[in-house]
Tab-separated table of C-alpha atoms in Angstrom:
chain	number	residue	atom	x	y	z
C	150	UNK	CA	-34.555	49.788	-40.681
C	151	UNK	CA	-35.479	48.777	-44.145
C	152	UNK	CA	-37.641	45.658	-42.364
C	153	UNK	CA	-39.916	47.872	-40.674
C	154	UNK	CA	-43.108	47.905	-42.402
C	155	UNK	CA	-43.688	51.684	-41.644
C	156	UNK	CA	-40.278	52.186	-42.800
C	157	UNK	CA	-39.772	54.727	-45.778
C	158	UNK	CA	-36.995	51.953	-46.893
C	159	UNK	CA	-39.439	49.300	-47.446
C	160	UNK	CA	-39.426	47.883	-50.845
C	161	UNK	CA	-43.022	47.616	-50.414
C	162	UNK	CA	-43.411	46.034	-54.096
C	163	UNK	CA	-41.516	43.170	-52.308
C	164	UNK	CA	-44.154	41.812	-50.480
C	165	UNK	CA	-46.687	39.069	-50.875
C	166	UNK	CA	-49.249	39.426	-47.886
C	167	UNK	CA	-49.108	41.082	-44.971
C	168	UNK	CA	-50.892	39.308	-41.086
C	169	UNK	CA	-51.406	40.668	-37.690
C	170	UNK	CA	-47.616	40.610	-36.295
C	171	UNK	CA	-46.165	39.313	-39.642
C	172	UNK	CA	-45.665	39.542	-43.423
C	173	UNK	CA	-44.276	37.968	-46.525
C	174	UNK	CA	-41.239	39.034	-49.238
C	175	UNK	CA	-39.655	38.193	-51.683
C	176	UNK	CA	-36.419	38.077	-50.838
C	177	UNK	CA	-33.765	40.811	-51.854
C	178	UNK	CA	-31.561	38.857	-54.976
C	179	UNK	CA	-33.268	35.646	-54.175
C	180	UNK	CA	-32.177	32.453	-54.910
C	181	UNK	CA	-34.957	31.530	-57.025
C	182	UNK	CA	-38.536	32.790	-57.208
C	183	UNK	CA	-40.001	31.353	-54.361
C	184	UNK	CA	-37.076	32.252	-52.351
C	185	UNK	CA	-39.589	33.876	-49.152
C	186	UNK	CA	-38.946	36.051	-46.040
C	187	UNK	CA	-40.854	35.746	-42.816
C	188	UNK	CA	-40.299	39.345	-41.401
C	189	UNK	CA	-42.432	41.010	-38.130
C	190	UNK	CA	-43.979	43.892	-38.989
C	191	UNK	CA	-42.635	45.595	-35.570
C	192	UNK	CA	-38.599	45.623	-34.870
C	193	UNK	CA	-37.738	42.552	-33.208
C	194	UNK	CA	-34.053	41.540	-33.659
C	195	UNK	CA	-34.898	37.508	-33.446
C	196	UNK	CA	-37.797	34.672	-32.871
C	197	UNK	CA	-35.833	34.669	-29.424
C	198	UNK	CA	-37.454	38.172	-28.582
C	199	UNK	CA	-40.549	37.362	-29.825
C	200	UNK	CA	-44.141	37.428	-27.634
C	201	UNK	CA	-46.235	34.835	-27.599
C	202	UNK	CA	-48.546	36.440	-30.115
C	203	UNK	CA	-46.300	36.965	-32.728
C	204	UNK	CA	-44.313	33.926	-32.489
C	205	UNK	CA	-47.795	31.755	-33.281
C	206	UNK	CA	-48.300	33.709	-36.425
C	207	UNK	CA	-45.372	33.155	-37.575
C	208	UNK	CA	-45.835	29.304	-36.743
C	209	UNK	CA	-49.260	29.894	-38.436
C	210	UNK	CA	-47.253	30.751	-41.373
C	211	UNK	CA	-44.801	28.394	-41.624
C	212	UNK	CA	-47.841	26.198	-41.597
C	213	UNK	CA	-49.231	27.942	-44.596
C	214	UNK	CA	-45.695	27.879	-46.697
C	215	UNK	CA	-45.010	23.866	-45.958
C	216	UNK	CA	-48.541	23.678	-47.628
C	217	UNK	CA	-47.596	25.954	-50.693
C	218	UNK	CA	-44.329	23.892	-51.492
C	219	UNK	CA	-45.755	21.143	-50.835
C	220	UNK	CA	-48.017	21.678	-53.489
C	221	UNK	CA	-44.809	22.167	-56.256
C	222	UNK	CA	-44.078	18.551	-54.487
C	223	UNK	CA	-40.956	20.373	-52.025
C	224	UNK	CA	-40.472	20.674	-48.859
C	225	UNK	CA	-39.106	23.452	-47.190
C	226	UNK	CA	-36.110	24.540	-45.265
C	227	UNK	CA	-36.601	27.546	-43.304
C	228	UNK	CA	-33.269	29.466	-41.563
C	229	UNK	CA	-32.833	32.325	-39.300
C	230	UNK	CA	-29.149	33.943	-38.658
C	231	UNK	CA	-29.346	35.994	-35.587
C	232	UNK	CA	-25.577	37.307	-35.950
C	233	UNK	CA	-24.486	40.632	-37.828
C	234	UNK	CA	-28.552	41.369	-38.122
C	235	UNK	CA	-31.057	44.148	-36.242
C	236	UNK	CA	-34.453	43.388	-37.631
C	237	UNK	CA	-35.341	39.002	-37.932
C	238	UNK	CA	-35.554	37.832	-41.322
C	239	UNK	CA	-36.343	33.803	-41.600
C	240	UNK	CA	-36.163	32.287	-44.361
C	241	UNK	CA	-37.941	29.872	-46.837
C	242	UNK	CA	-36.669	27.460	-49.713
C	243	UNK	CA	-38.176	24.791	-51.531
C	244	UNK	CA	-35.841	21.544	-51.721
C	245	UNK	CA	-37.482	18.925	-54.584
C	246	UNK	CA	-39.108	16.335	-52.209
C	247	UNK	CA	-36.973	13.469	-54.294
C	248	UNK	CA	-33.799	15.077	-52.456
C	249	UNK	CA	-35.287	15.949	-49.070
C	250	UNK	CA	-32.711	12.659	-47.330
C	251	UNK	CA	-30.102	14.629	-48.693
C	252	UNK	CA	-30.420	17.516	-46.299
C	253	UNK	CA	-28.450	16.479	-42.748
C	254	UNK	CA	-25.994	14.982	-44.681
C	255	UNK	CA	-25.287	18.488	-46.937
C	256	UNK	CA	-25.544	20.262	-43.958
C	257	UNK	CA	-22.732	18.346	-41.734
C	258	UNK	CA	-20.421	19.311	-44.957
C	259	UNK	CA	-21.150	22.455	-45.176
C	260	UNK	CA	-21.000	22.630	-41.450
C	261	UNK	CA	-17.100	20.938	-41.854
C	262	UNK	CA	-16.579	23.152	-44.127
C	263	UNK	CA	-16.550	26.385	-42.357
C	264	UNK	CA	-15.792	24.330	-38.730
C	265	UNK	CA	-19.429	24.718	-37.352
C	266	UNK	CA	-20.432	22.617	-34.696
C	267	UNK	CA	-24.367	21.906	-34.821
C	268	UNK	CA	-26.500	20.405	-32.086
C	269	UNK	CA	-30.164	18.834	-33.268
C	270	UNK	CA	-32.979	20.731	-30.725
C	271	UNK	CA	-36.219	19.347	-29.963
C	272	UNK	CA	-38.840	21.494	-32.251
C	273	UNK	CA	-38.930	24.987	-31.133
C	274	UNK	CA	-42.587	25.277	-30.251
C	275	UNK	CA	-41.776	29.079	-27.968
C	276	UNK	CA	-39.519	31.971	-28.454
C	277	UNK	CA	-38.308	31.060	-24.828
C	278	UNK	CA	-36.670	27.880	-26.937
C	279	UNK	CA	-34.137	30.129	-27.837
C	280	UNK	CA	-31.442	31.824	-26.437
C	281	UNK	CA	-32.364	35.423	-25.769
C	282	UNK	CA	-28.474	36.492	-25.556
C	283	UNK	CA	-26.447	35.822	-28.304
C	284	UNK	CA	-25.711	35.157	-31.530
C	285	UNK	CA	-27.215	31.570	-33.008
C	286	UNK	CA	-27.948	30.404	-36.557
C	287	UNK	CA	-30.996	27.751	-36.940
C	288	UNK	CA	-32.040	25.790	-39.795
C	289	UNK	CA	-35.456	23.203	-39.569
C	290	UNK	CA	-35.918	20.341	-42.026
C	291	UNK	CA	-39.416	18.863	-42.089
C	292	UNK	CA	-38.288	16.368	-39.578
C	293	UNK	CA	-35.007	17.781	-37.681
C	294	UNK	CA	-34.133	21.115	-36.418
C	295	UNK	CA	-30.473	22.328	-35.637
C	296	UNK	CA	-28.280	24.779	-33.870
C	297	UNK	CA	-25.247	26.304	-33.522
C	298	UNK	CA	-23.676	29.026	-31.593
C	299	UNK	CA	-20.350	28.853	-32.691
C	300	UNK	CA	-20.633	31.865	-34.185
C	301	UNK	CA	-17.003	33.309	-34.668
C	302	UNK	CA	-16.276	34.087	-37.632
C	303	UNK	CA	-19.716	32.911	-39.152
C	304	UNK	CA	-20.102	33.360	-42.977
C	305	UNK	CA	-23.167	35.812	-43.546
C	306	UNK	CA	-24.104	33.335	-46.121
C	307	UNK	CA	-23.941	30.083	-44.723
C	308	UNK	CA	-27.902	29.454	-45.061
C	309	UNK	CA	-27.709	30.405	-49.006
C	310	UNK	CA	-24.395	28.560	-49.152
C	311	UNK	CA	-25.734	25.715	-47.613
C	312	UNK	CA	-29.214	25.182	-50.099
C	313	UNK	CA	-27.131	26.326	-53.210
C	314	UNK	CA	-25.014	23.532	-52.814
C	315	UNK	CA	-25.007	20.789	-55.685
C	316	UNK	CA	-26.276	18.077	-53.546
C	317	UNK	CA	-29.655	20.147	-53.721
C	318	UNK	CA	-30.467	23.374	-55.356
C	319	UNK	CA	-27.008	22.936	-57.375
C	320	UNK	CA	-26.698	27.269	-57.805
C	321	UNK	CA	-23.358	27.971	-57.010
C	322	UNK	CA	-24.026	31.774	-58.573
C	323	UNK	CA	-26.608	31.917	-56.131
C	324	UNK	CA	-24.825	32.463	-52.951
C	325	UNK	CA	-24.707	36.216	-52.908
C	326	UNK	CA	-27.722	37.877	-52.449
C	327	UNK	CA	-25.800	40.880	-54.452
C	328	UNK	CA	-25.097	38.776	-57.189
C	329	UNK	CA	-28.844	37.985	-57.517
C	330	UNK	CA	-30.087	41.475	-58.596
C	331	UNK	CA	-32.714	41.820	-60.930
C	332	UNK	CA	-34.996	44.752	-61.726
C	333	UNK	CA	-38.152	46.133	-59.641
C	334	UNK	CA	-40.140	45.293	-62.967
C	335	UNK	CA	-38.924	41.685	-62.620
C	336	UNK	CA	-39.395	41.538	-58.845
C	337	UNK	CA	-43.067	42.390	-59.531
C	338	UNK	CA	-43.400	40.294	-61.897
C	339	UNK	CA	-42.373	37.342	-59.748
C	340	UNK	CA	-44.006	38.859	-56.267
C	341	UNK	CA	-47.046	38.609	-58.924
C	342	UNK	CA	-46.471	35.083	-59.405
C	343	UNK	CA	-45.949	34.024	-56.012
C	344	UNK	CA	-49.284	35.959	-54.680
C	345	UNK	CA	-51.306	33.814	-57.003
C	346	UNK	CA	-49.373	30.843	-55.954
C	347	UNK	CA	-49.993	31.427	-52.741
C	348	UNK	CA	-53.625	32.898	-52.272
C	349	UNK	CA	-55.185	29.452	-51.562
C	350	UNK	CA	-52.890	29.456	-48.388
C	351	UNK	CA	-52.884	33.023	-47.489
C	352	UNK	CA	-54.923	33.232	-44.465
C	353	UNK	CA	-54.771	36.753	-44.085
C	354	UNK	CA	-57.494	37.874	-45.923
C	355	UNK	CA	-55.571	40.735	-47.348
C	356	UNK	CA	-55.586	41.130	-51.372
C	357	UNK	CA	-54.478	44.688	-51.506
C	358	UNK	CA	-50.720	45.011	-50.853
C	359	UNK	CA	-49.749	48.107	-52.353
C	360	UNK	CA	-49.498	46.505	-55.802
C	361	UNK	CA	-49.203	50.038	-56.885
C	362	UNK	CA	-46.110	50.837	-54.856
């Protein structure tokens, strides 16, 4: 599993800080350079499965990363697919805060688009929120968060698709991860970027994360 943190298919140059149960990426051909990944450090297919433990870090740092857009004046959409996936993988966007009221409205297009049928959930505040069996796809605004388990057919995409669109991050090119390569030099570079970015919010206390890698 190339999410494993022990795993010799970790791109360990990838990653900003590393907590207890959790770390930080970059993501793989991200969308833009503060394009993050909330991954657990032990295999854990979805939040559903999480413990208790694990599942308040990673509210801990979803905490920390509304506080680091915030401070680039965005707020932040974070999405999980749980379908066609083995280790979790959430992730984080900034949307300019001057566009945040266009989010439900994008989404319910994007949703008509590919005939997904989304339900709005109070805020998932336990693991047990979820639904352990199955496939779902979640997506949390600052003030909303939404559902759907119509999974058939479900583009792998959908959360890229749906914060490329030209409503709000307006990157069409951006959709496919594998159309997003760029070099390890350049993903250092910008894992670089984002660590210093980030280190008034990092409450991990860890500065070495195998910058050498």
């Amino acid at each position: 599993c190339w999410f494993c943190l022990q795993s010799a298919d970790l791109e360990k140059h990838l990653i900003i800080c590393v907590g207890e149960h959790f770390y930080l990426a970059l993501a793989k051909g991200p969308v833009n350079n503060f394009h993050i990944l909330l991954i657990p450090i032990e295999h854990a297919q979805s939040v559903a499965v999480l413990n208790e433990d694990q599942f308040q870090e990673l509210e801990i740092f979803k905490r920390s990363l509304k506080k680091l857009y915030d401070s680039m004046d965005q707020v932040v959409v974070f999405f999980e697919r749980n379908y066609m996936s083995s280790h979790m993988n959430m992730n984080a966007l900034g949307i300019p805060r001057e566009i945040e009221w266009q989010l439900p409205e994008t989404l319910k297009d994007k949703a008509d688009e590919f005939s997904l049928q989304f339900e709005t959930i109070p805020k998932i505040t336990s693991a047990k929120d979820l639904p352990e069996r199955g496939a779902y796809f979640t997506v949390e605004f600052p003030n909303e968060t939404l559902i759907t388990r119509t999974m058939n057919k479900f583009p792998i995409n959908f959360g890229r698709d749906f914060v490329c669109d030209s409503n709000l991050l307006n990157a069409p090119d951006r959709i496919d991860w594998r159309d997003c390569k760029i070099t390890k030099g350049i993903e250092i570079d910008i894992v670089n970027a984002v660590k210093e970015k980030y280190k008034e919010f990092d409450f991990t206390g860890n500065d070495d994360n195998d910058d050498d890698e």
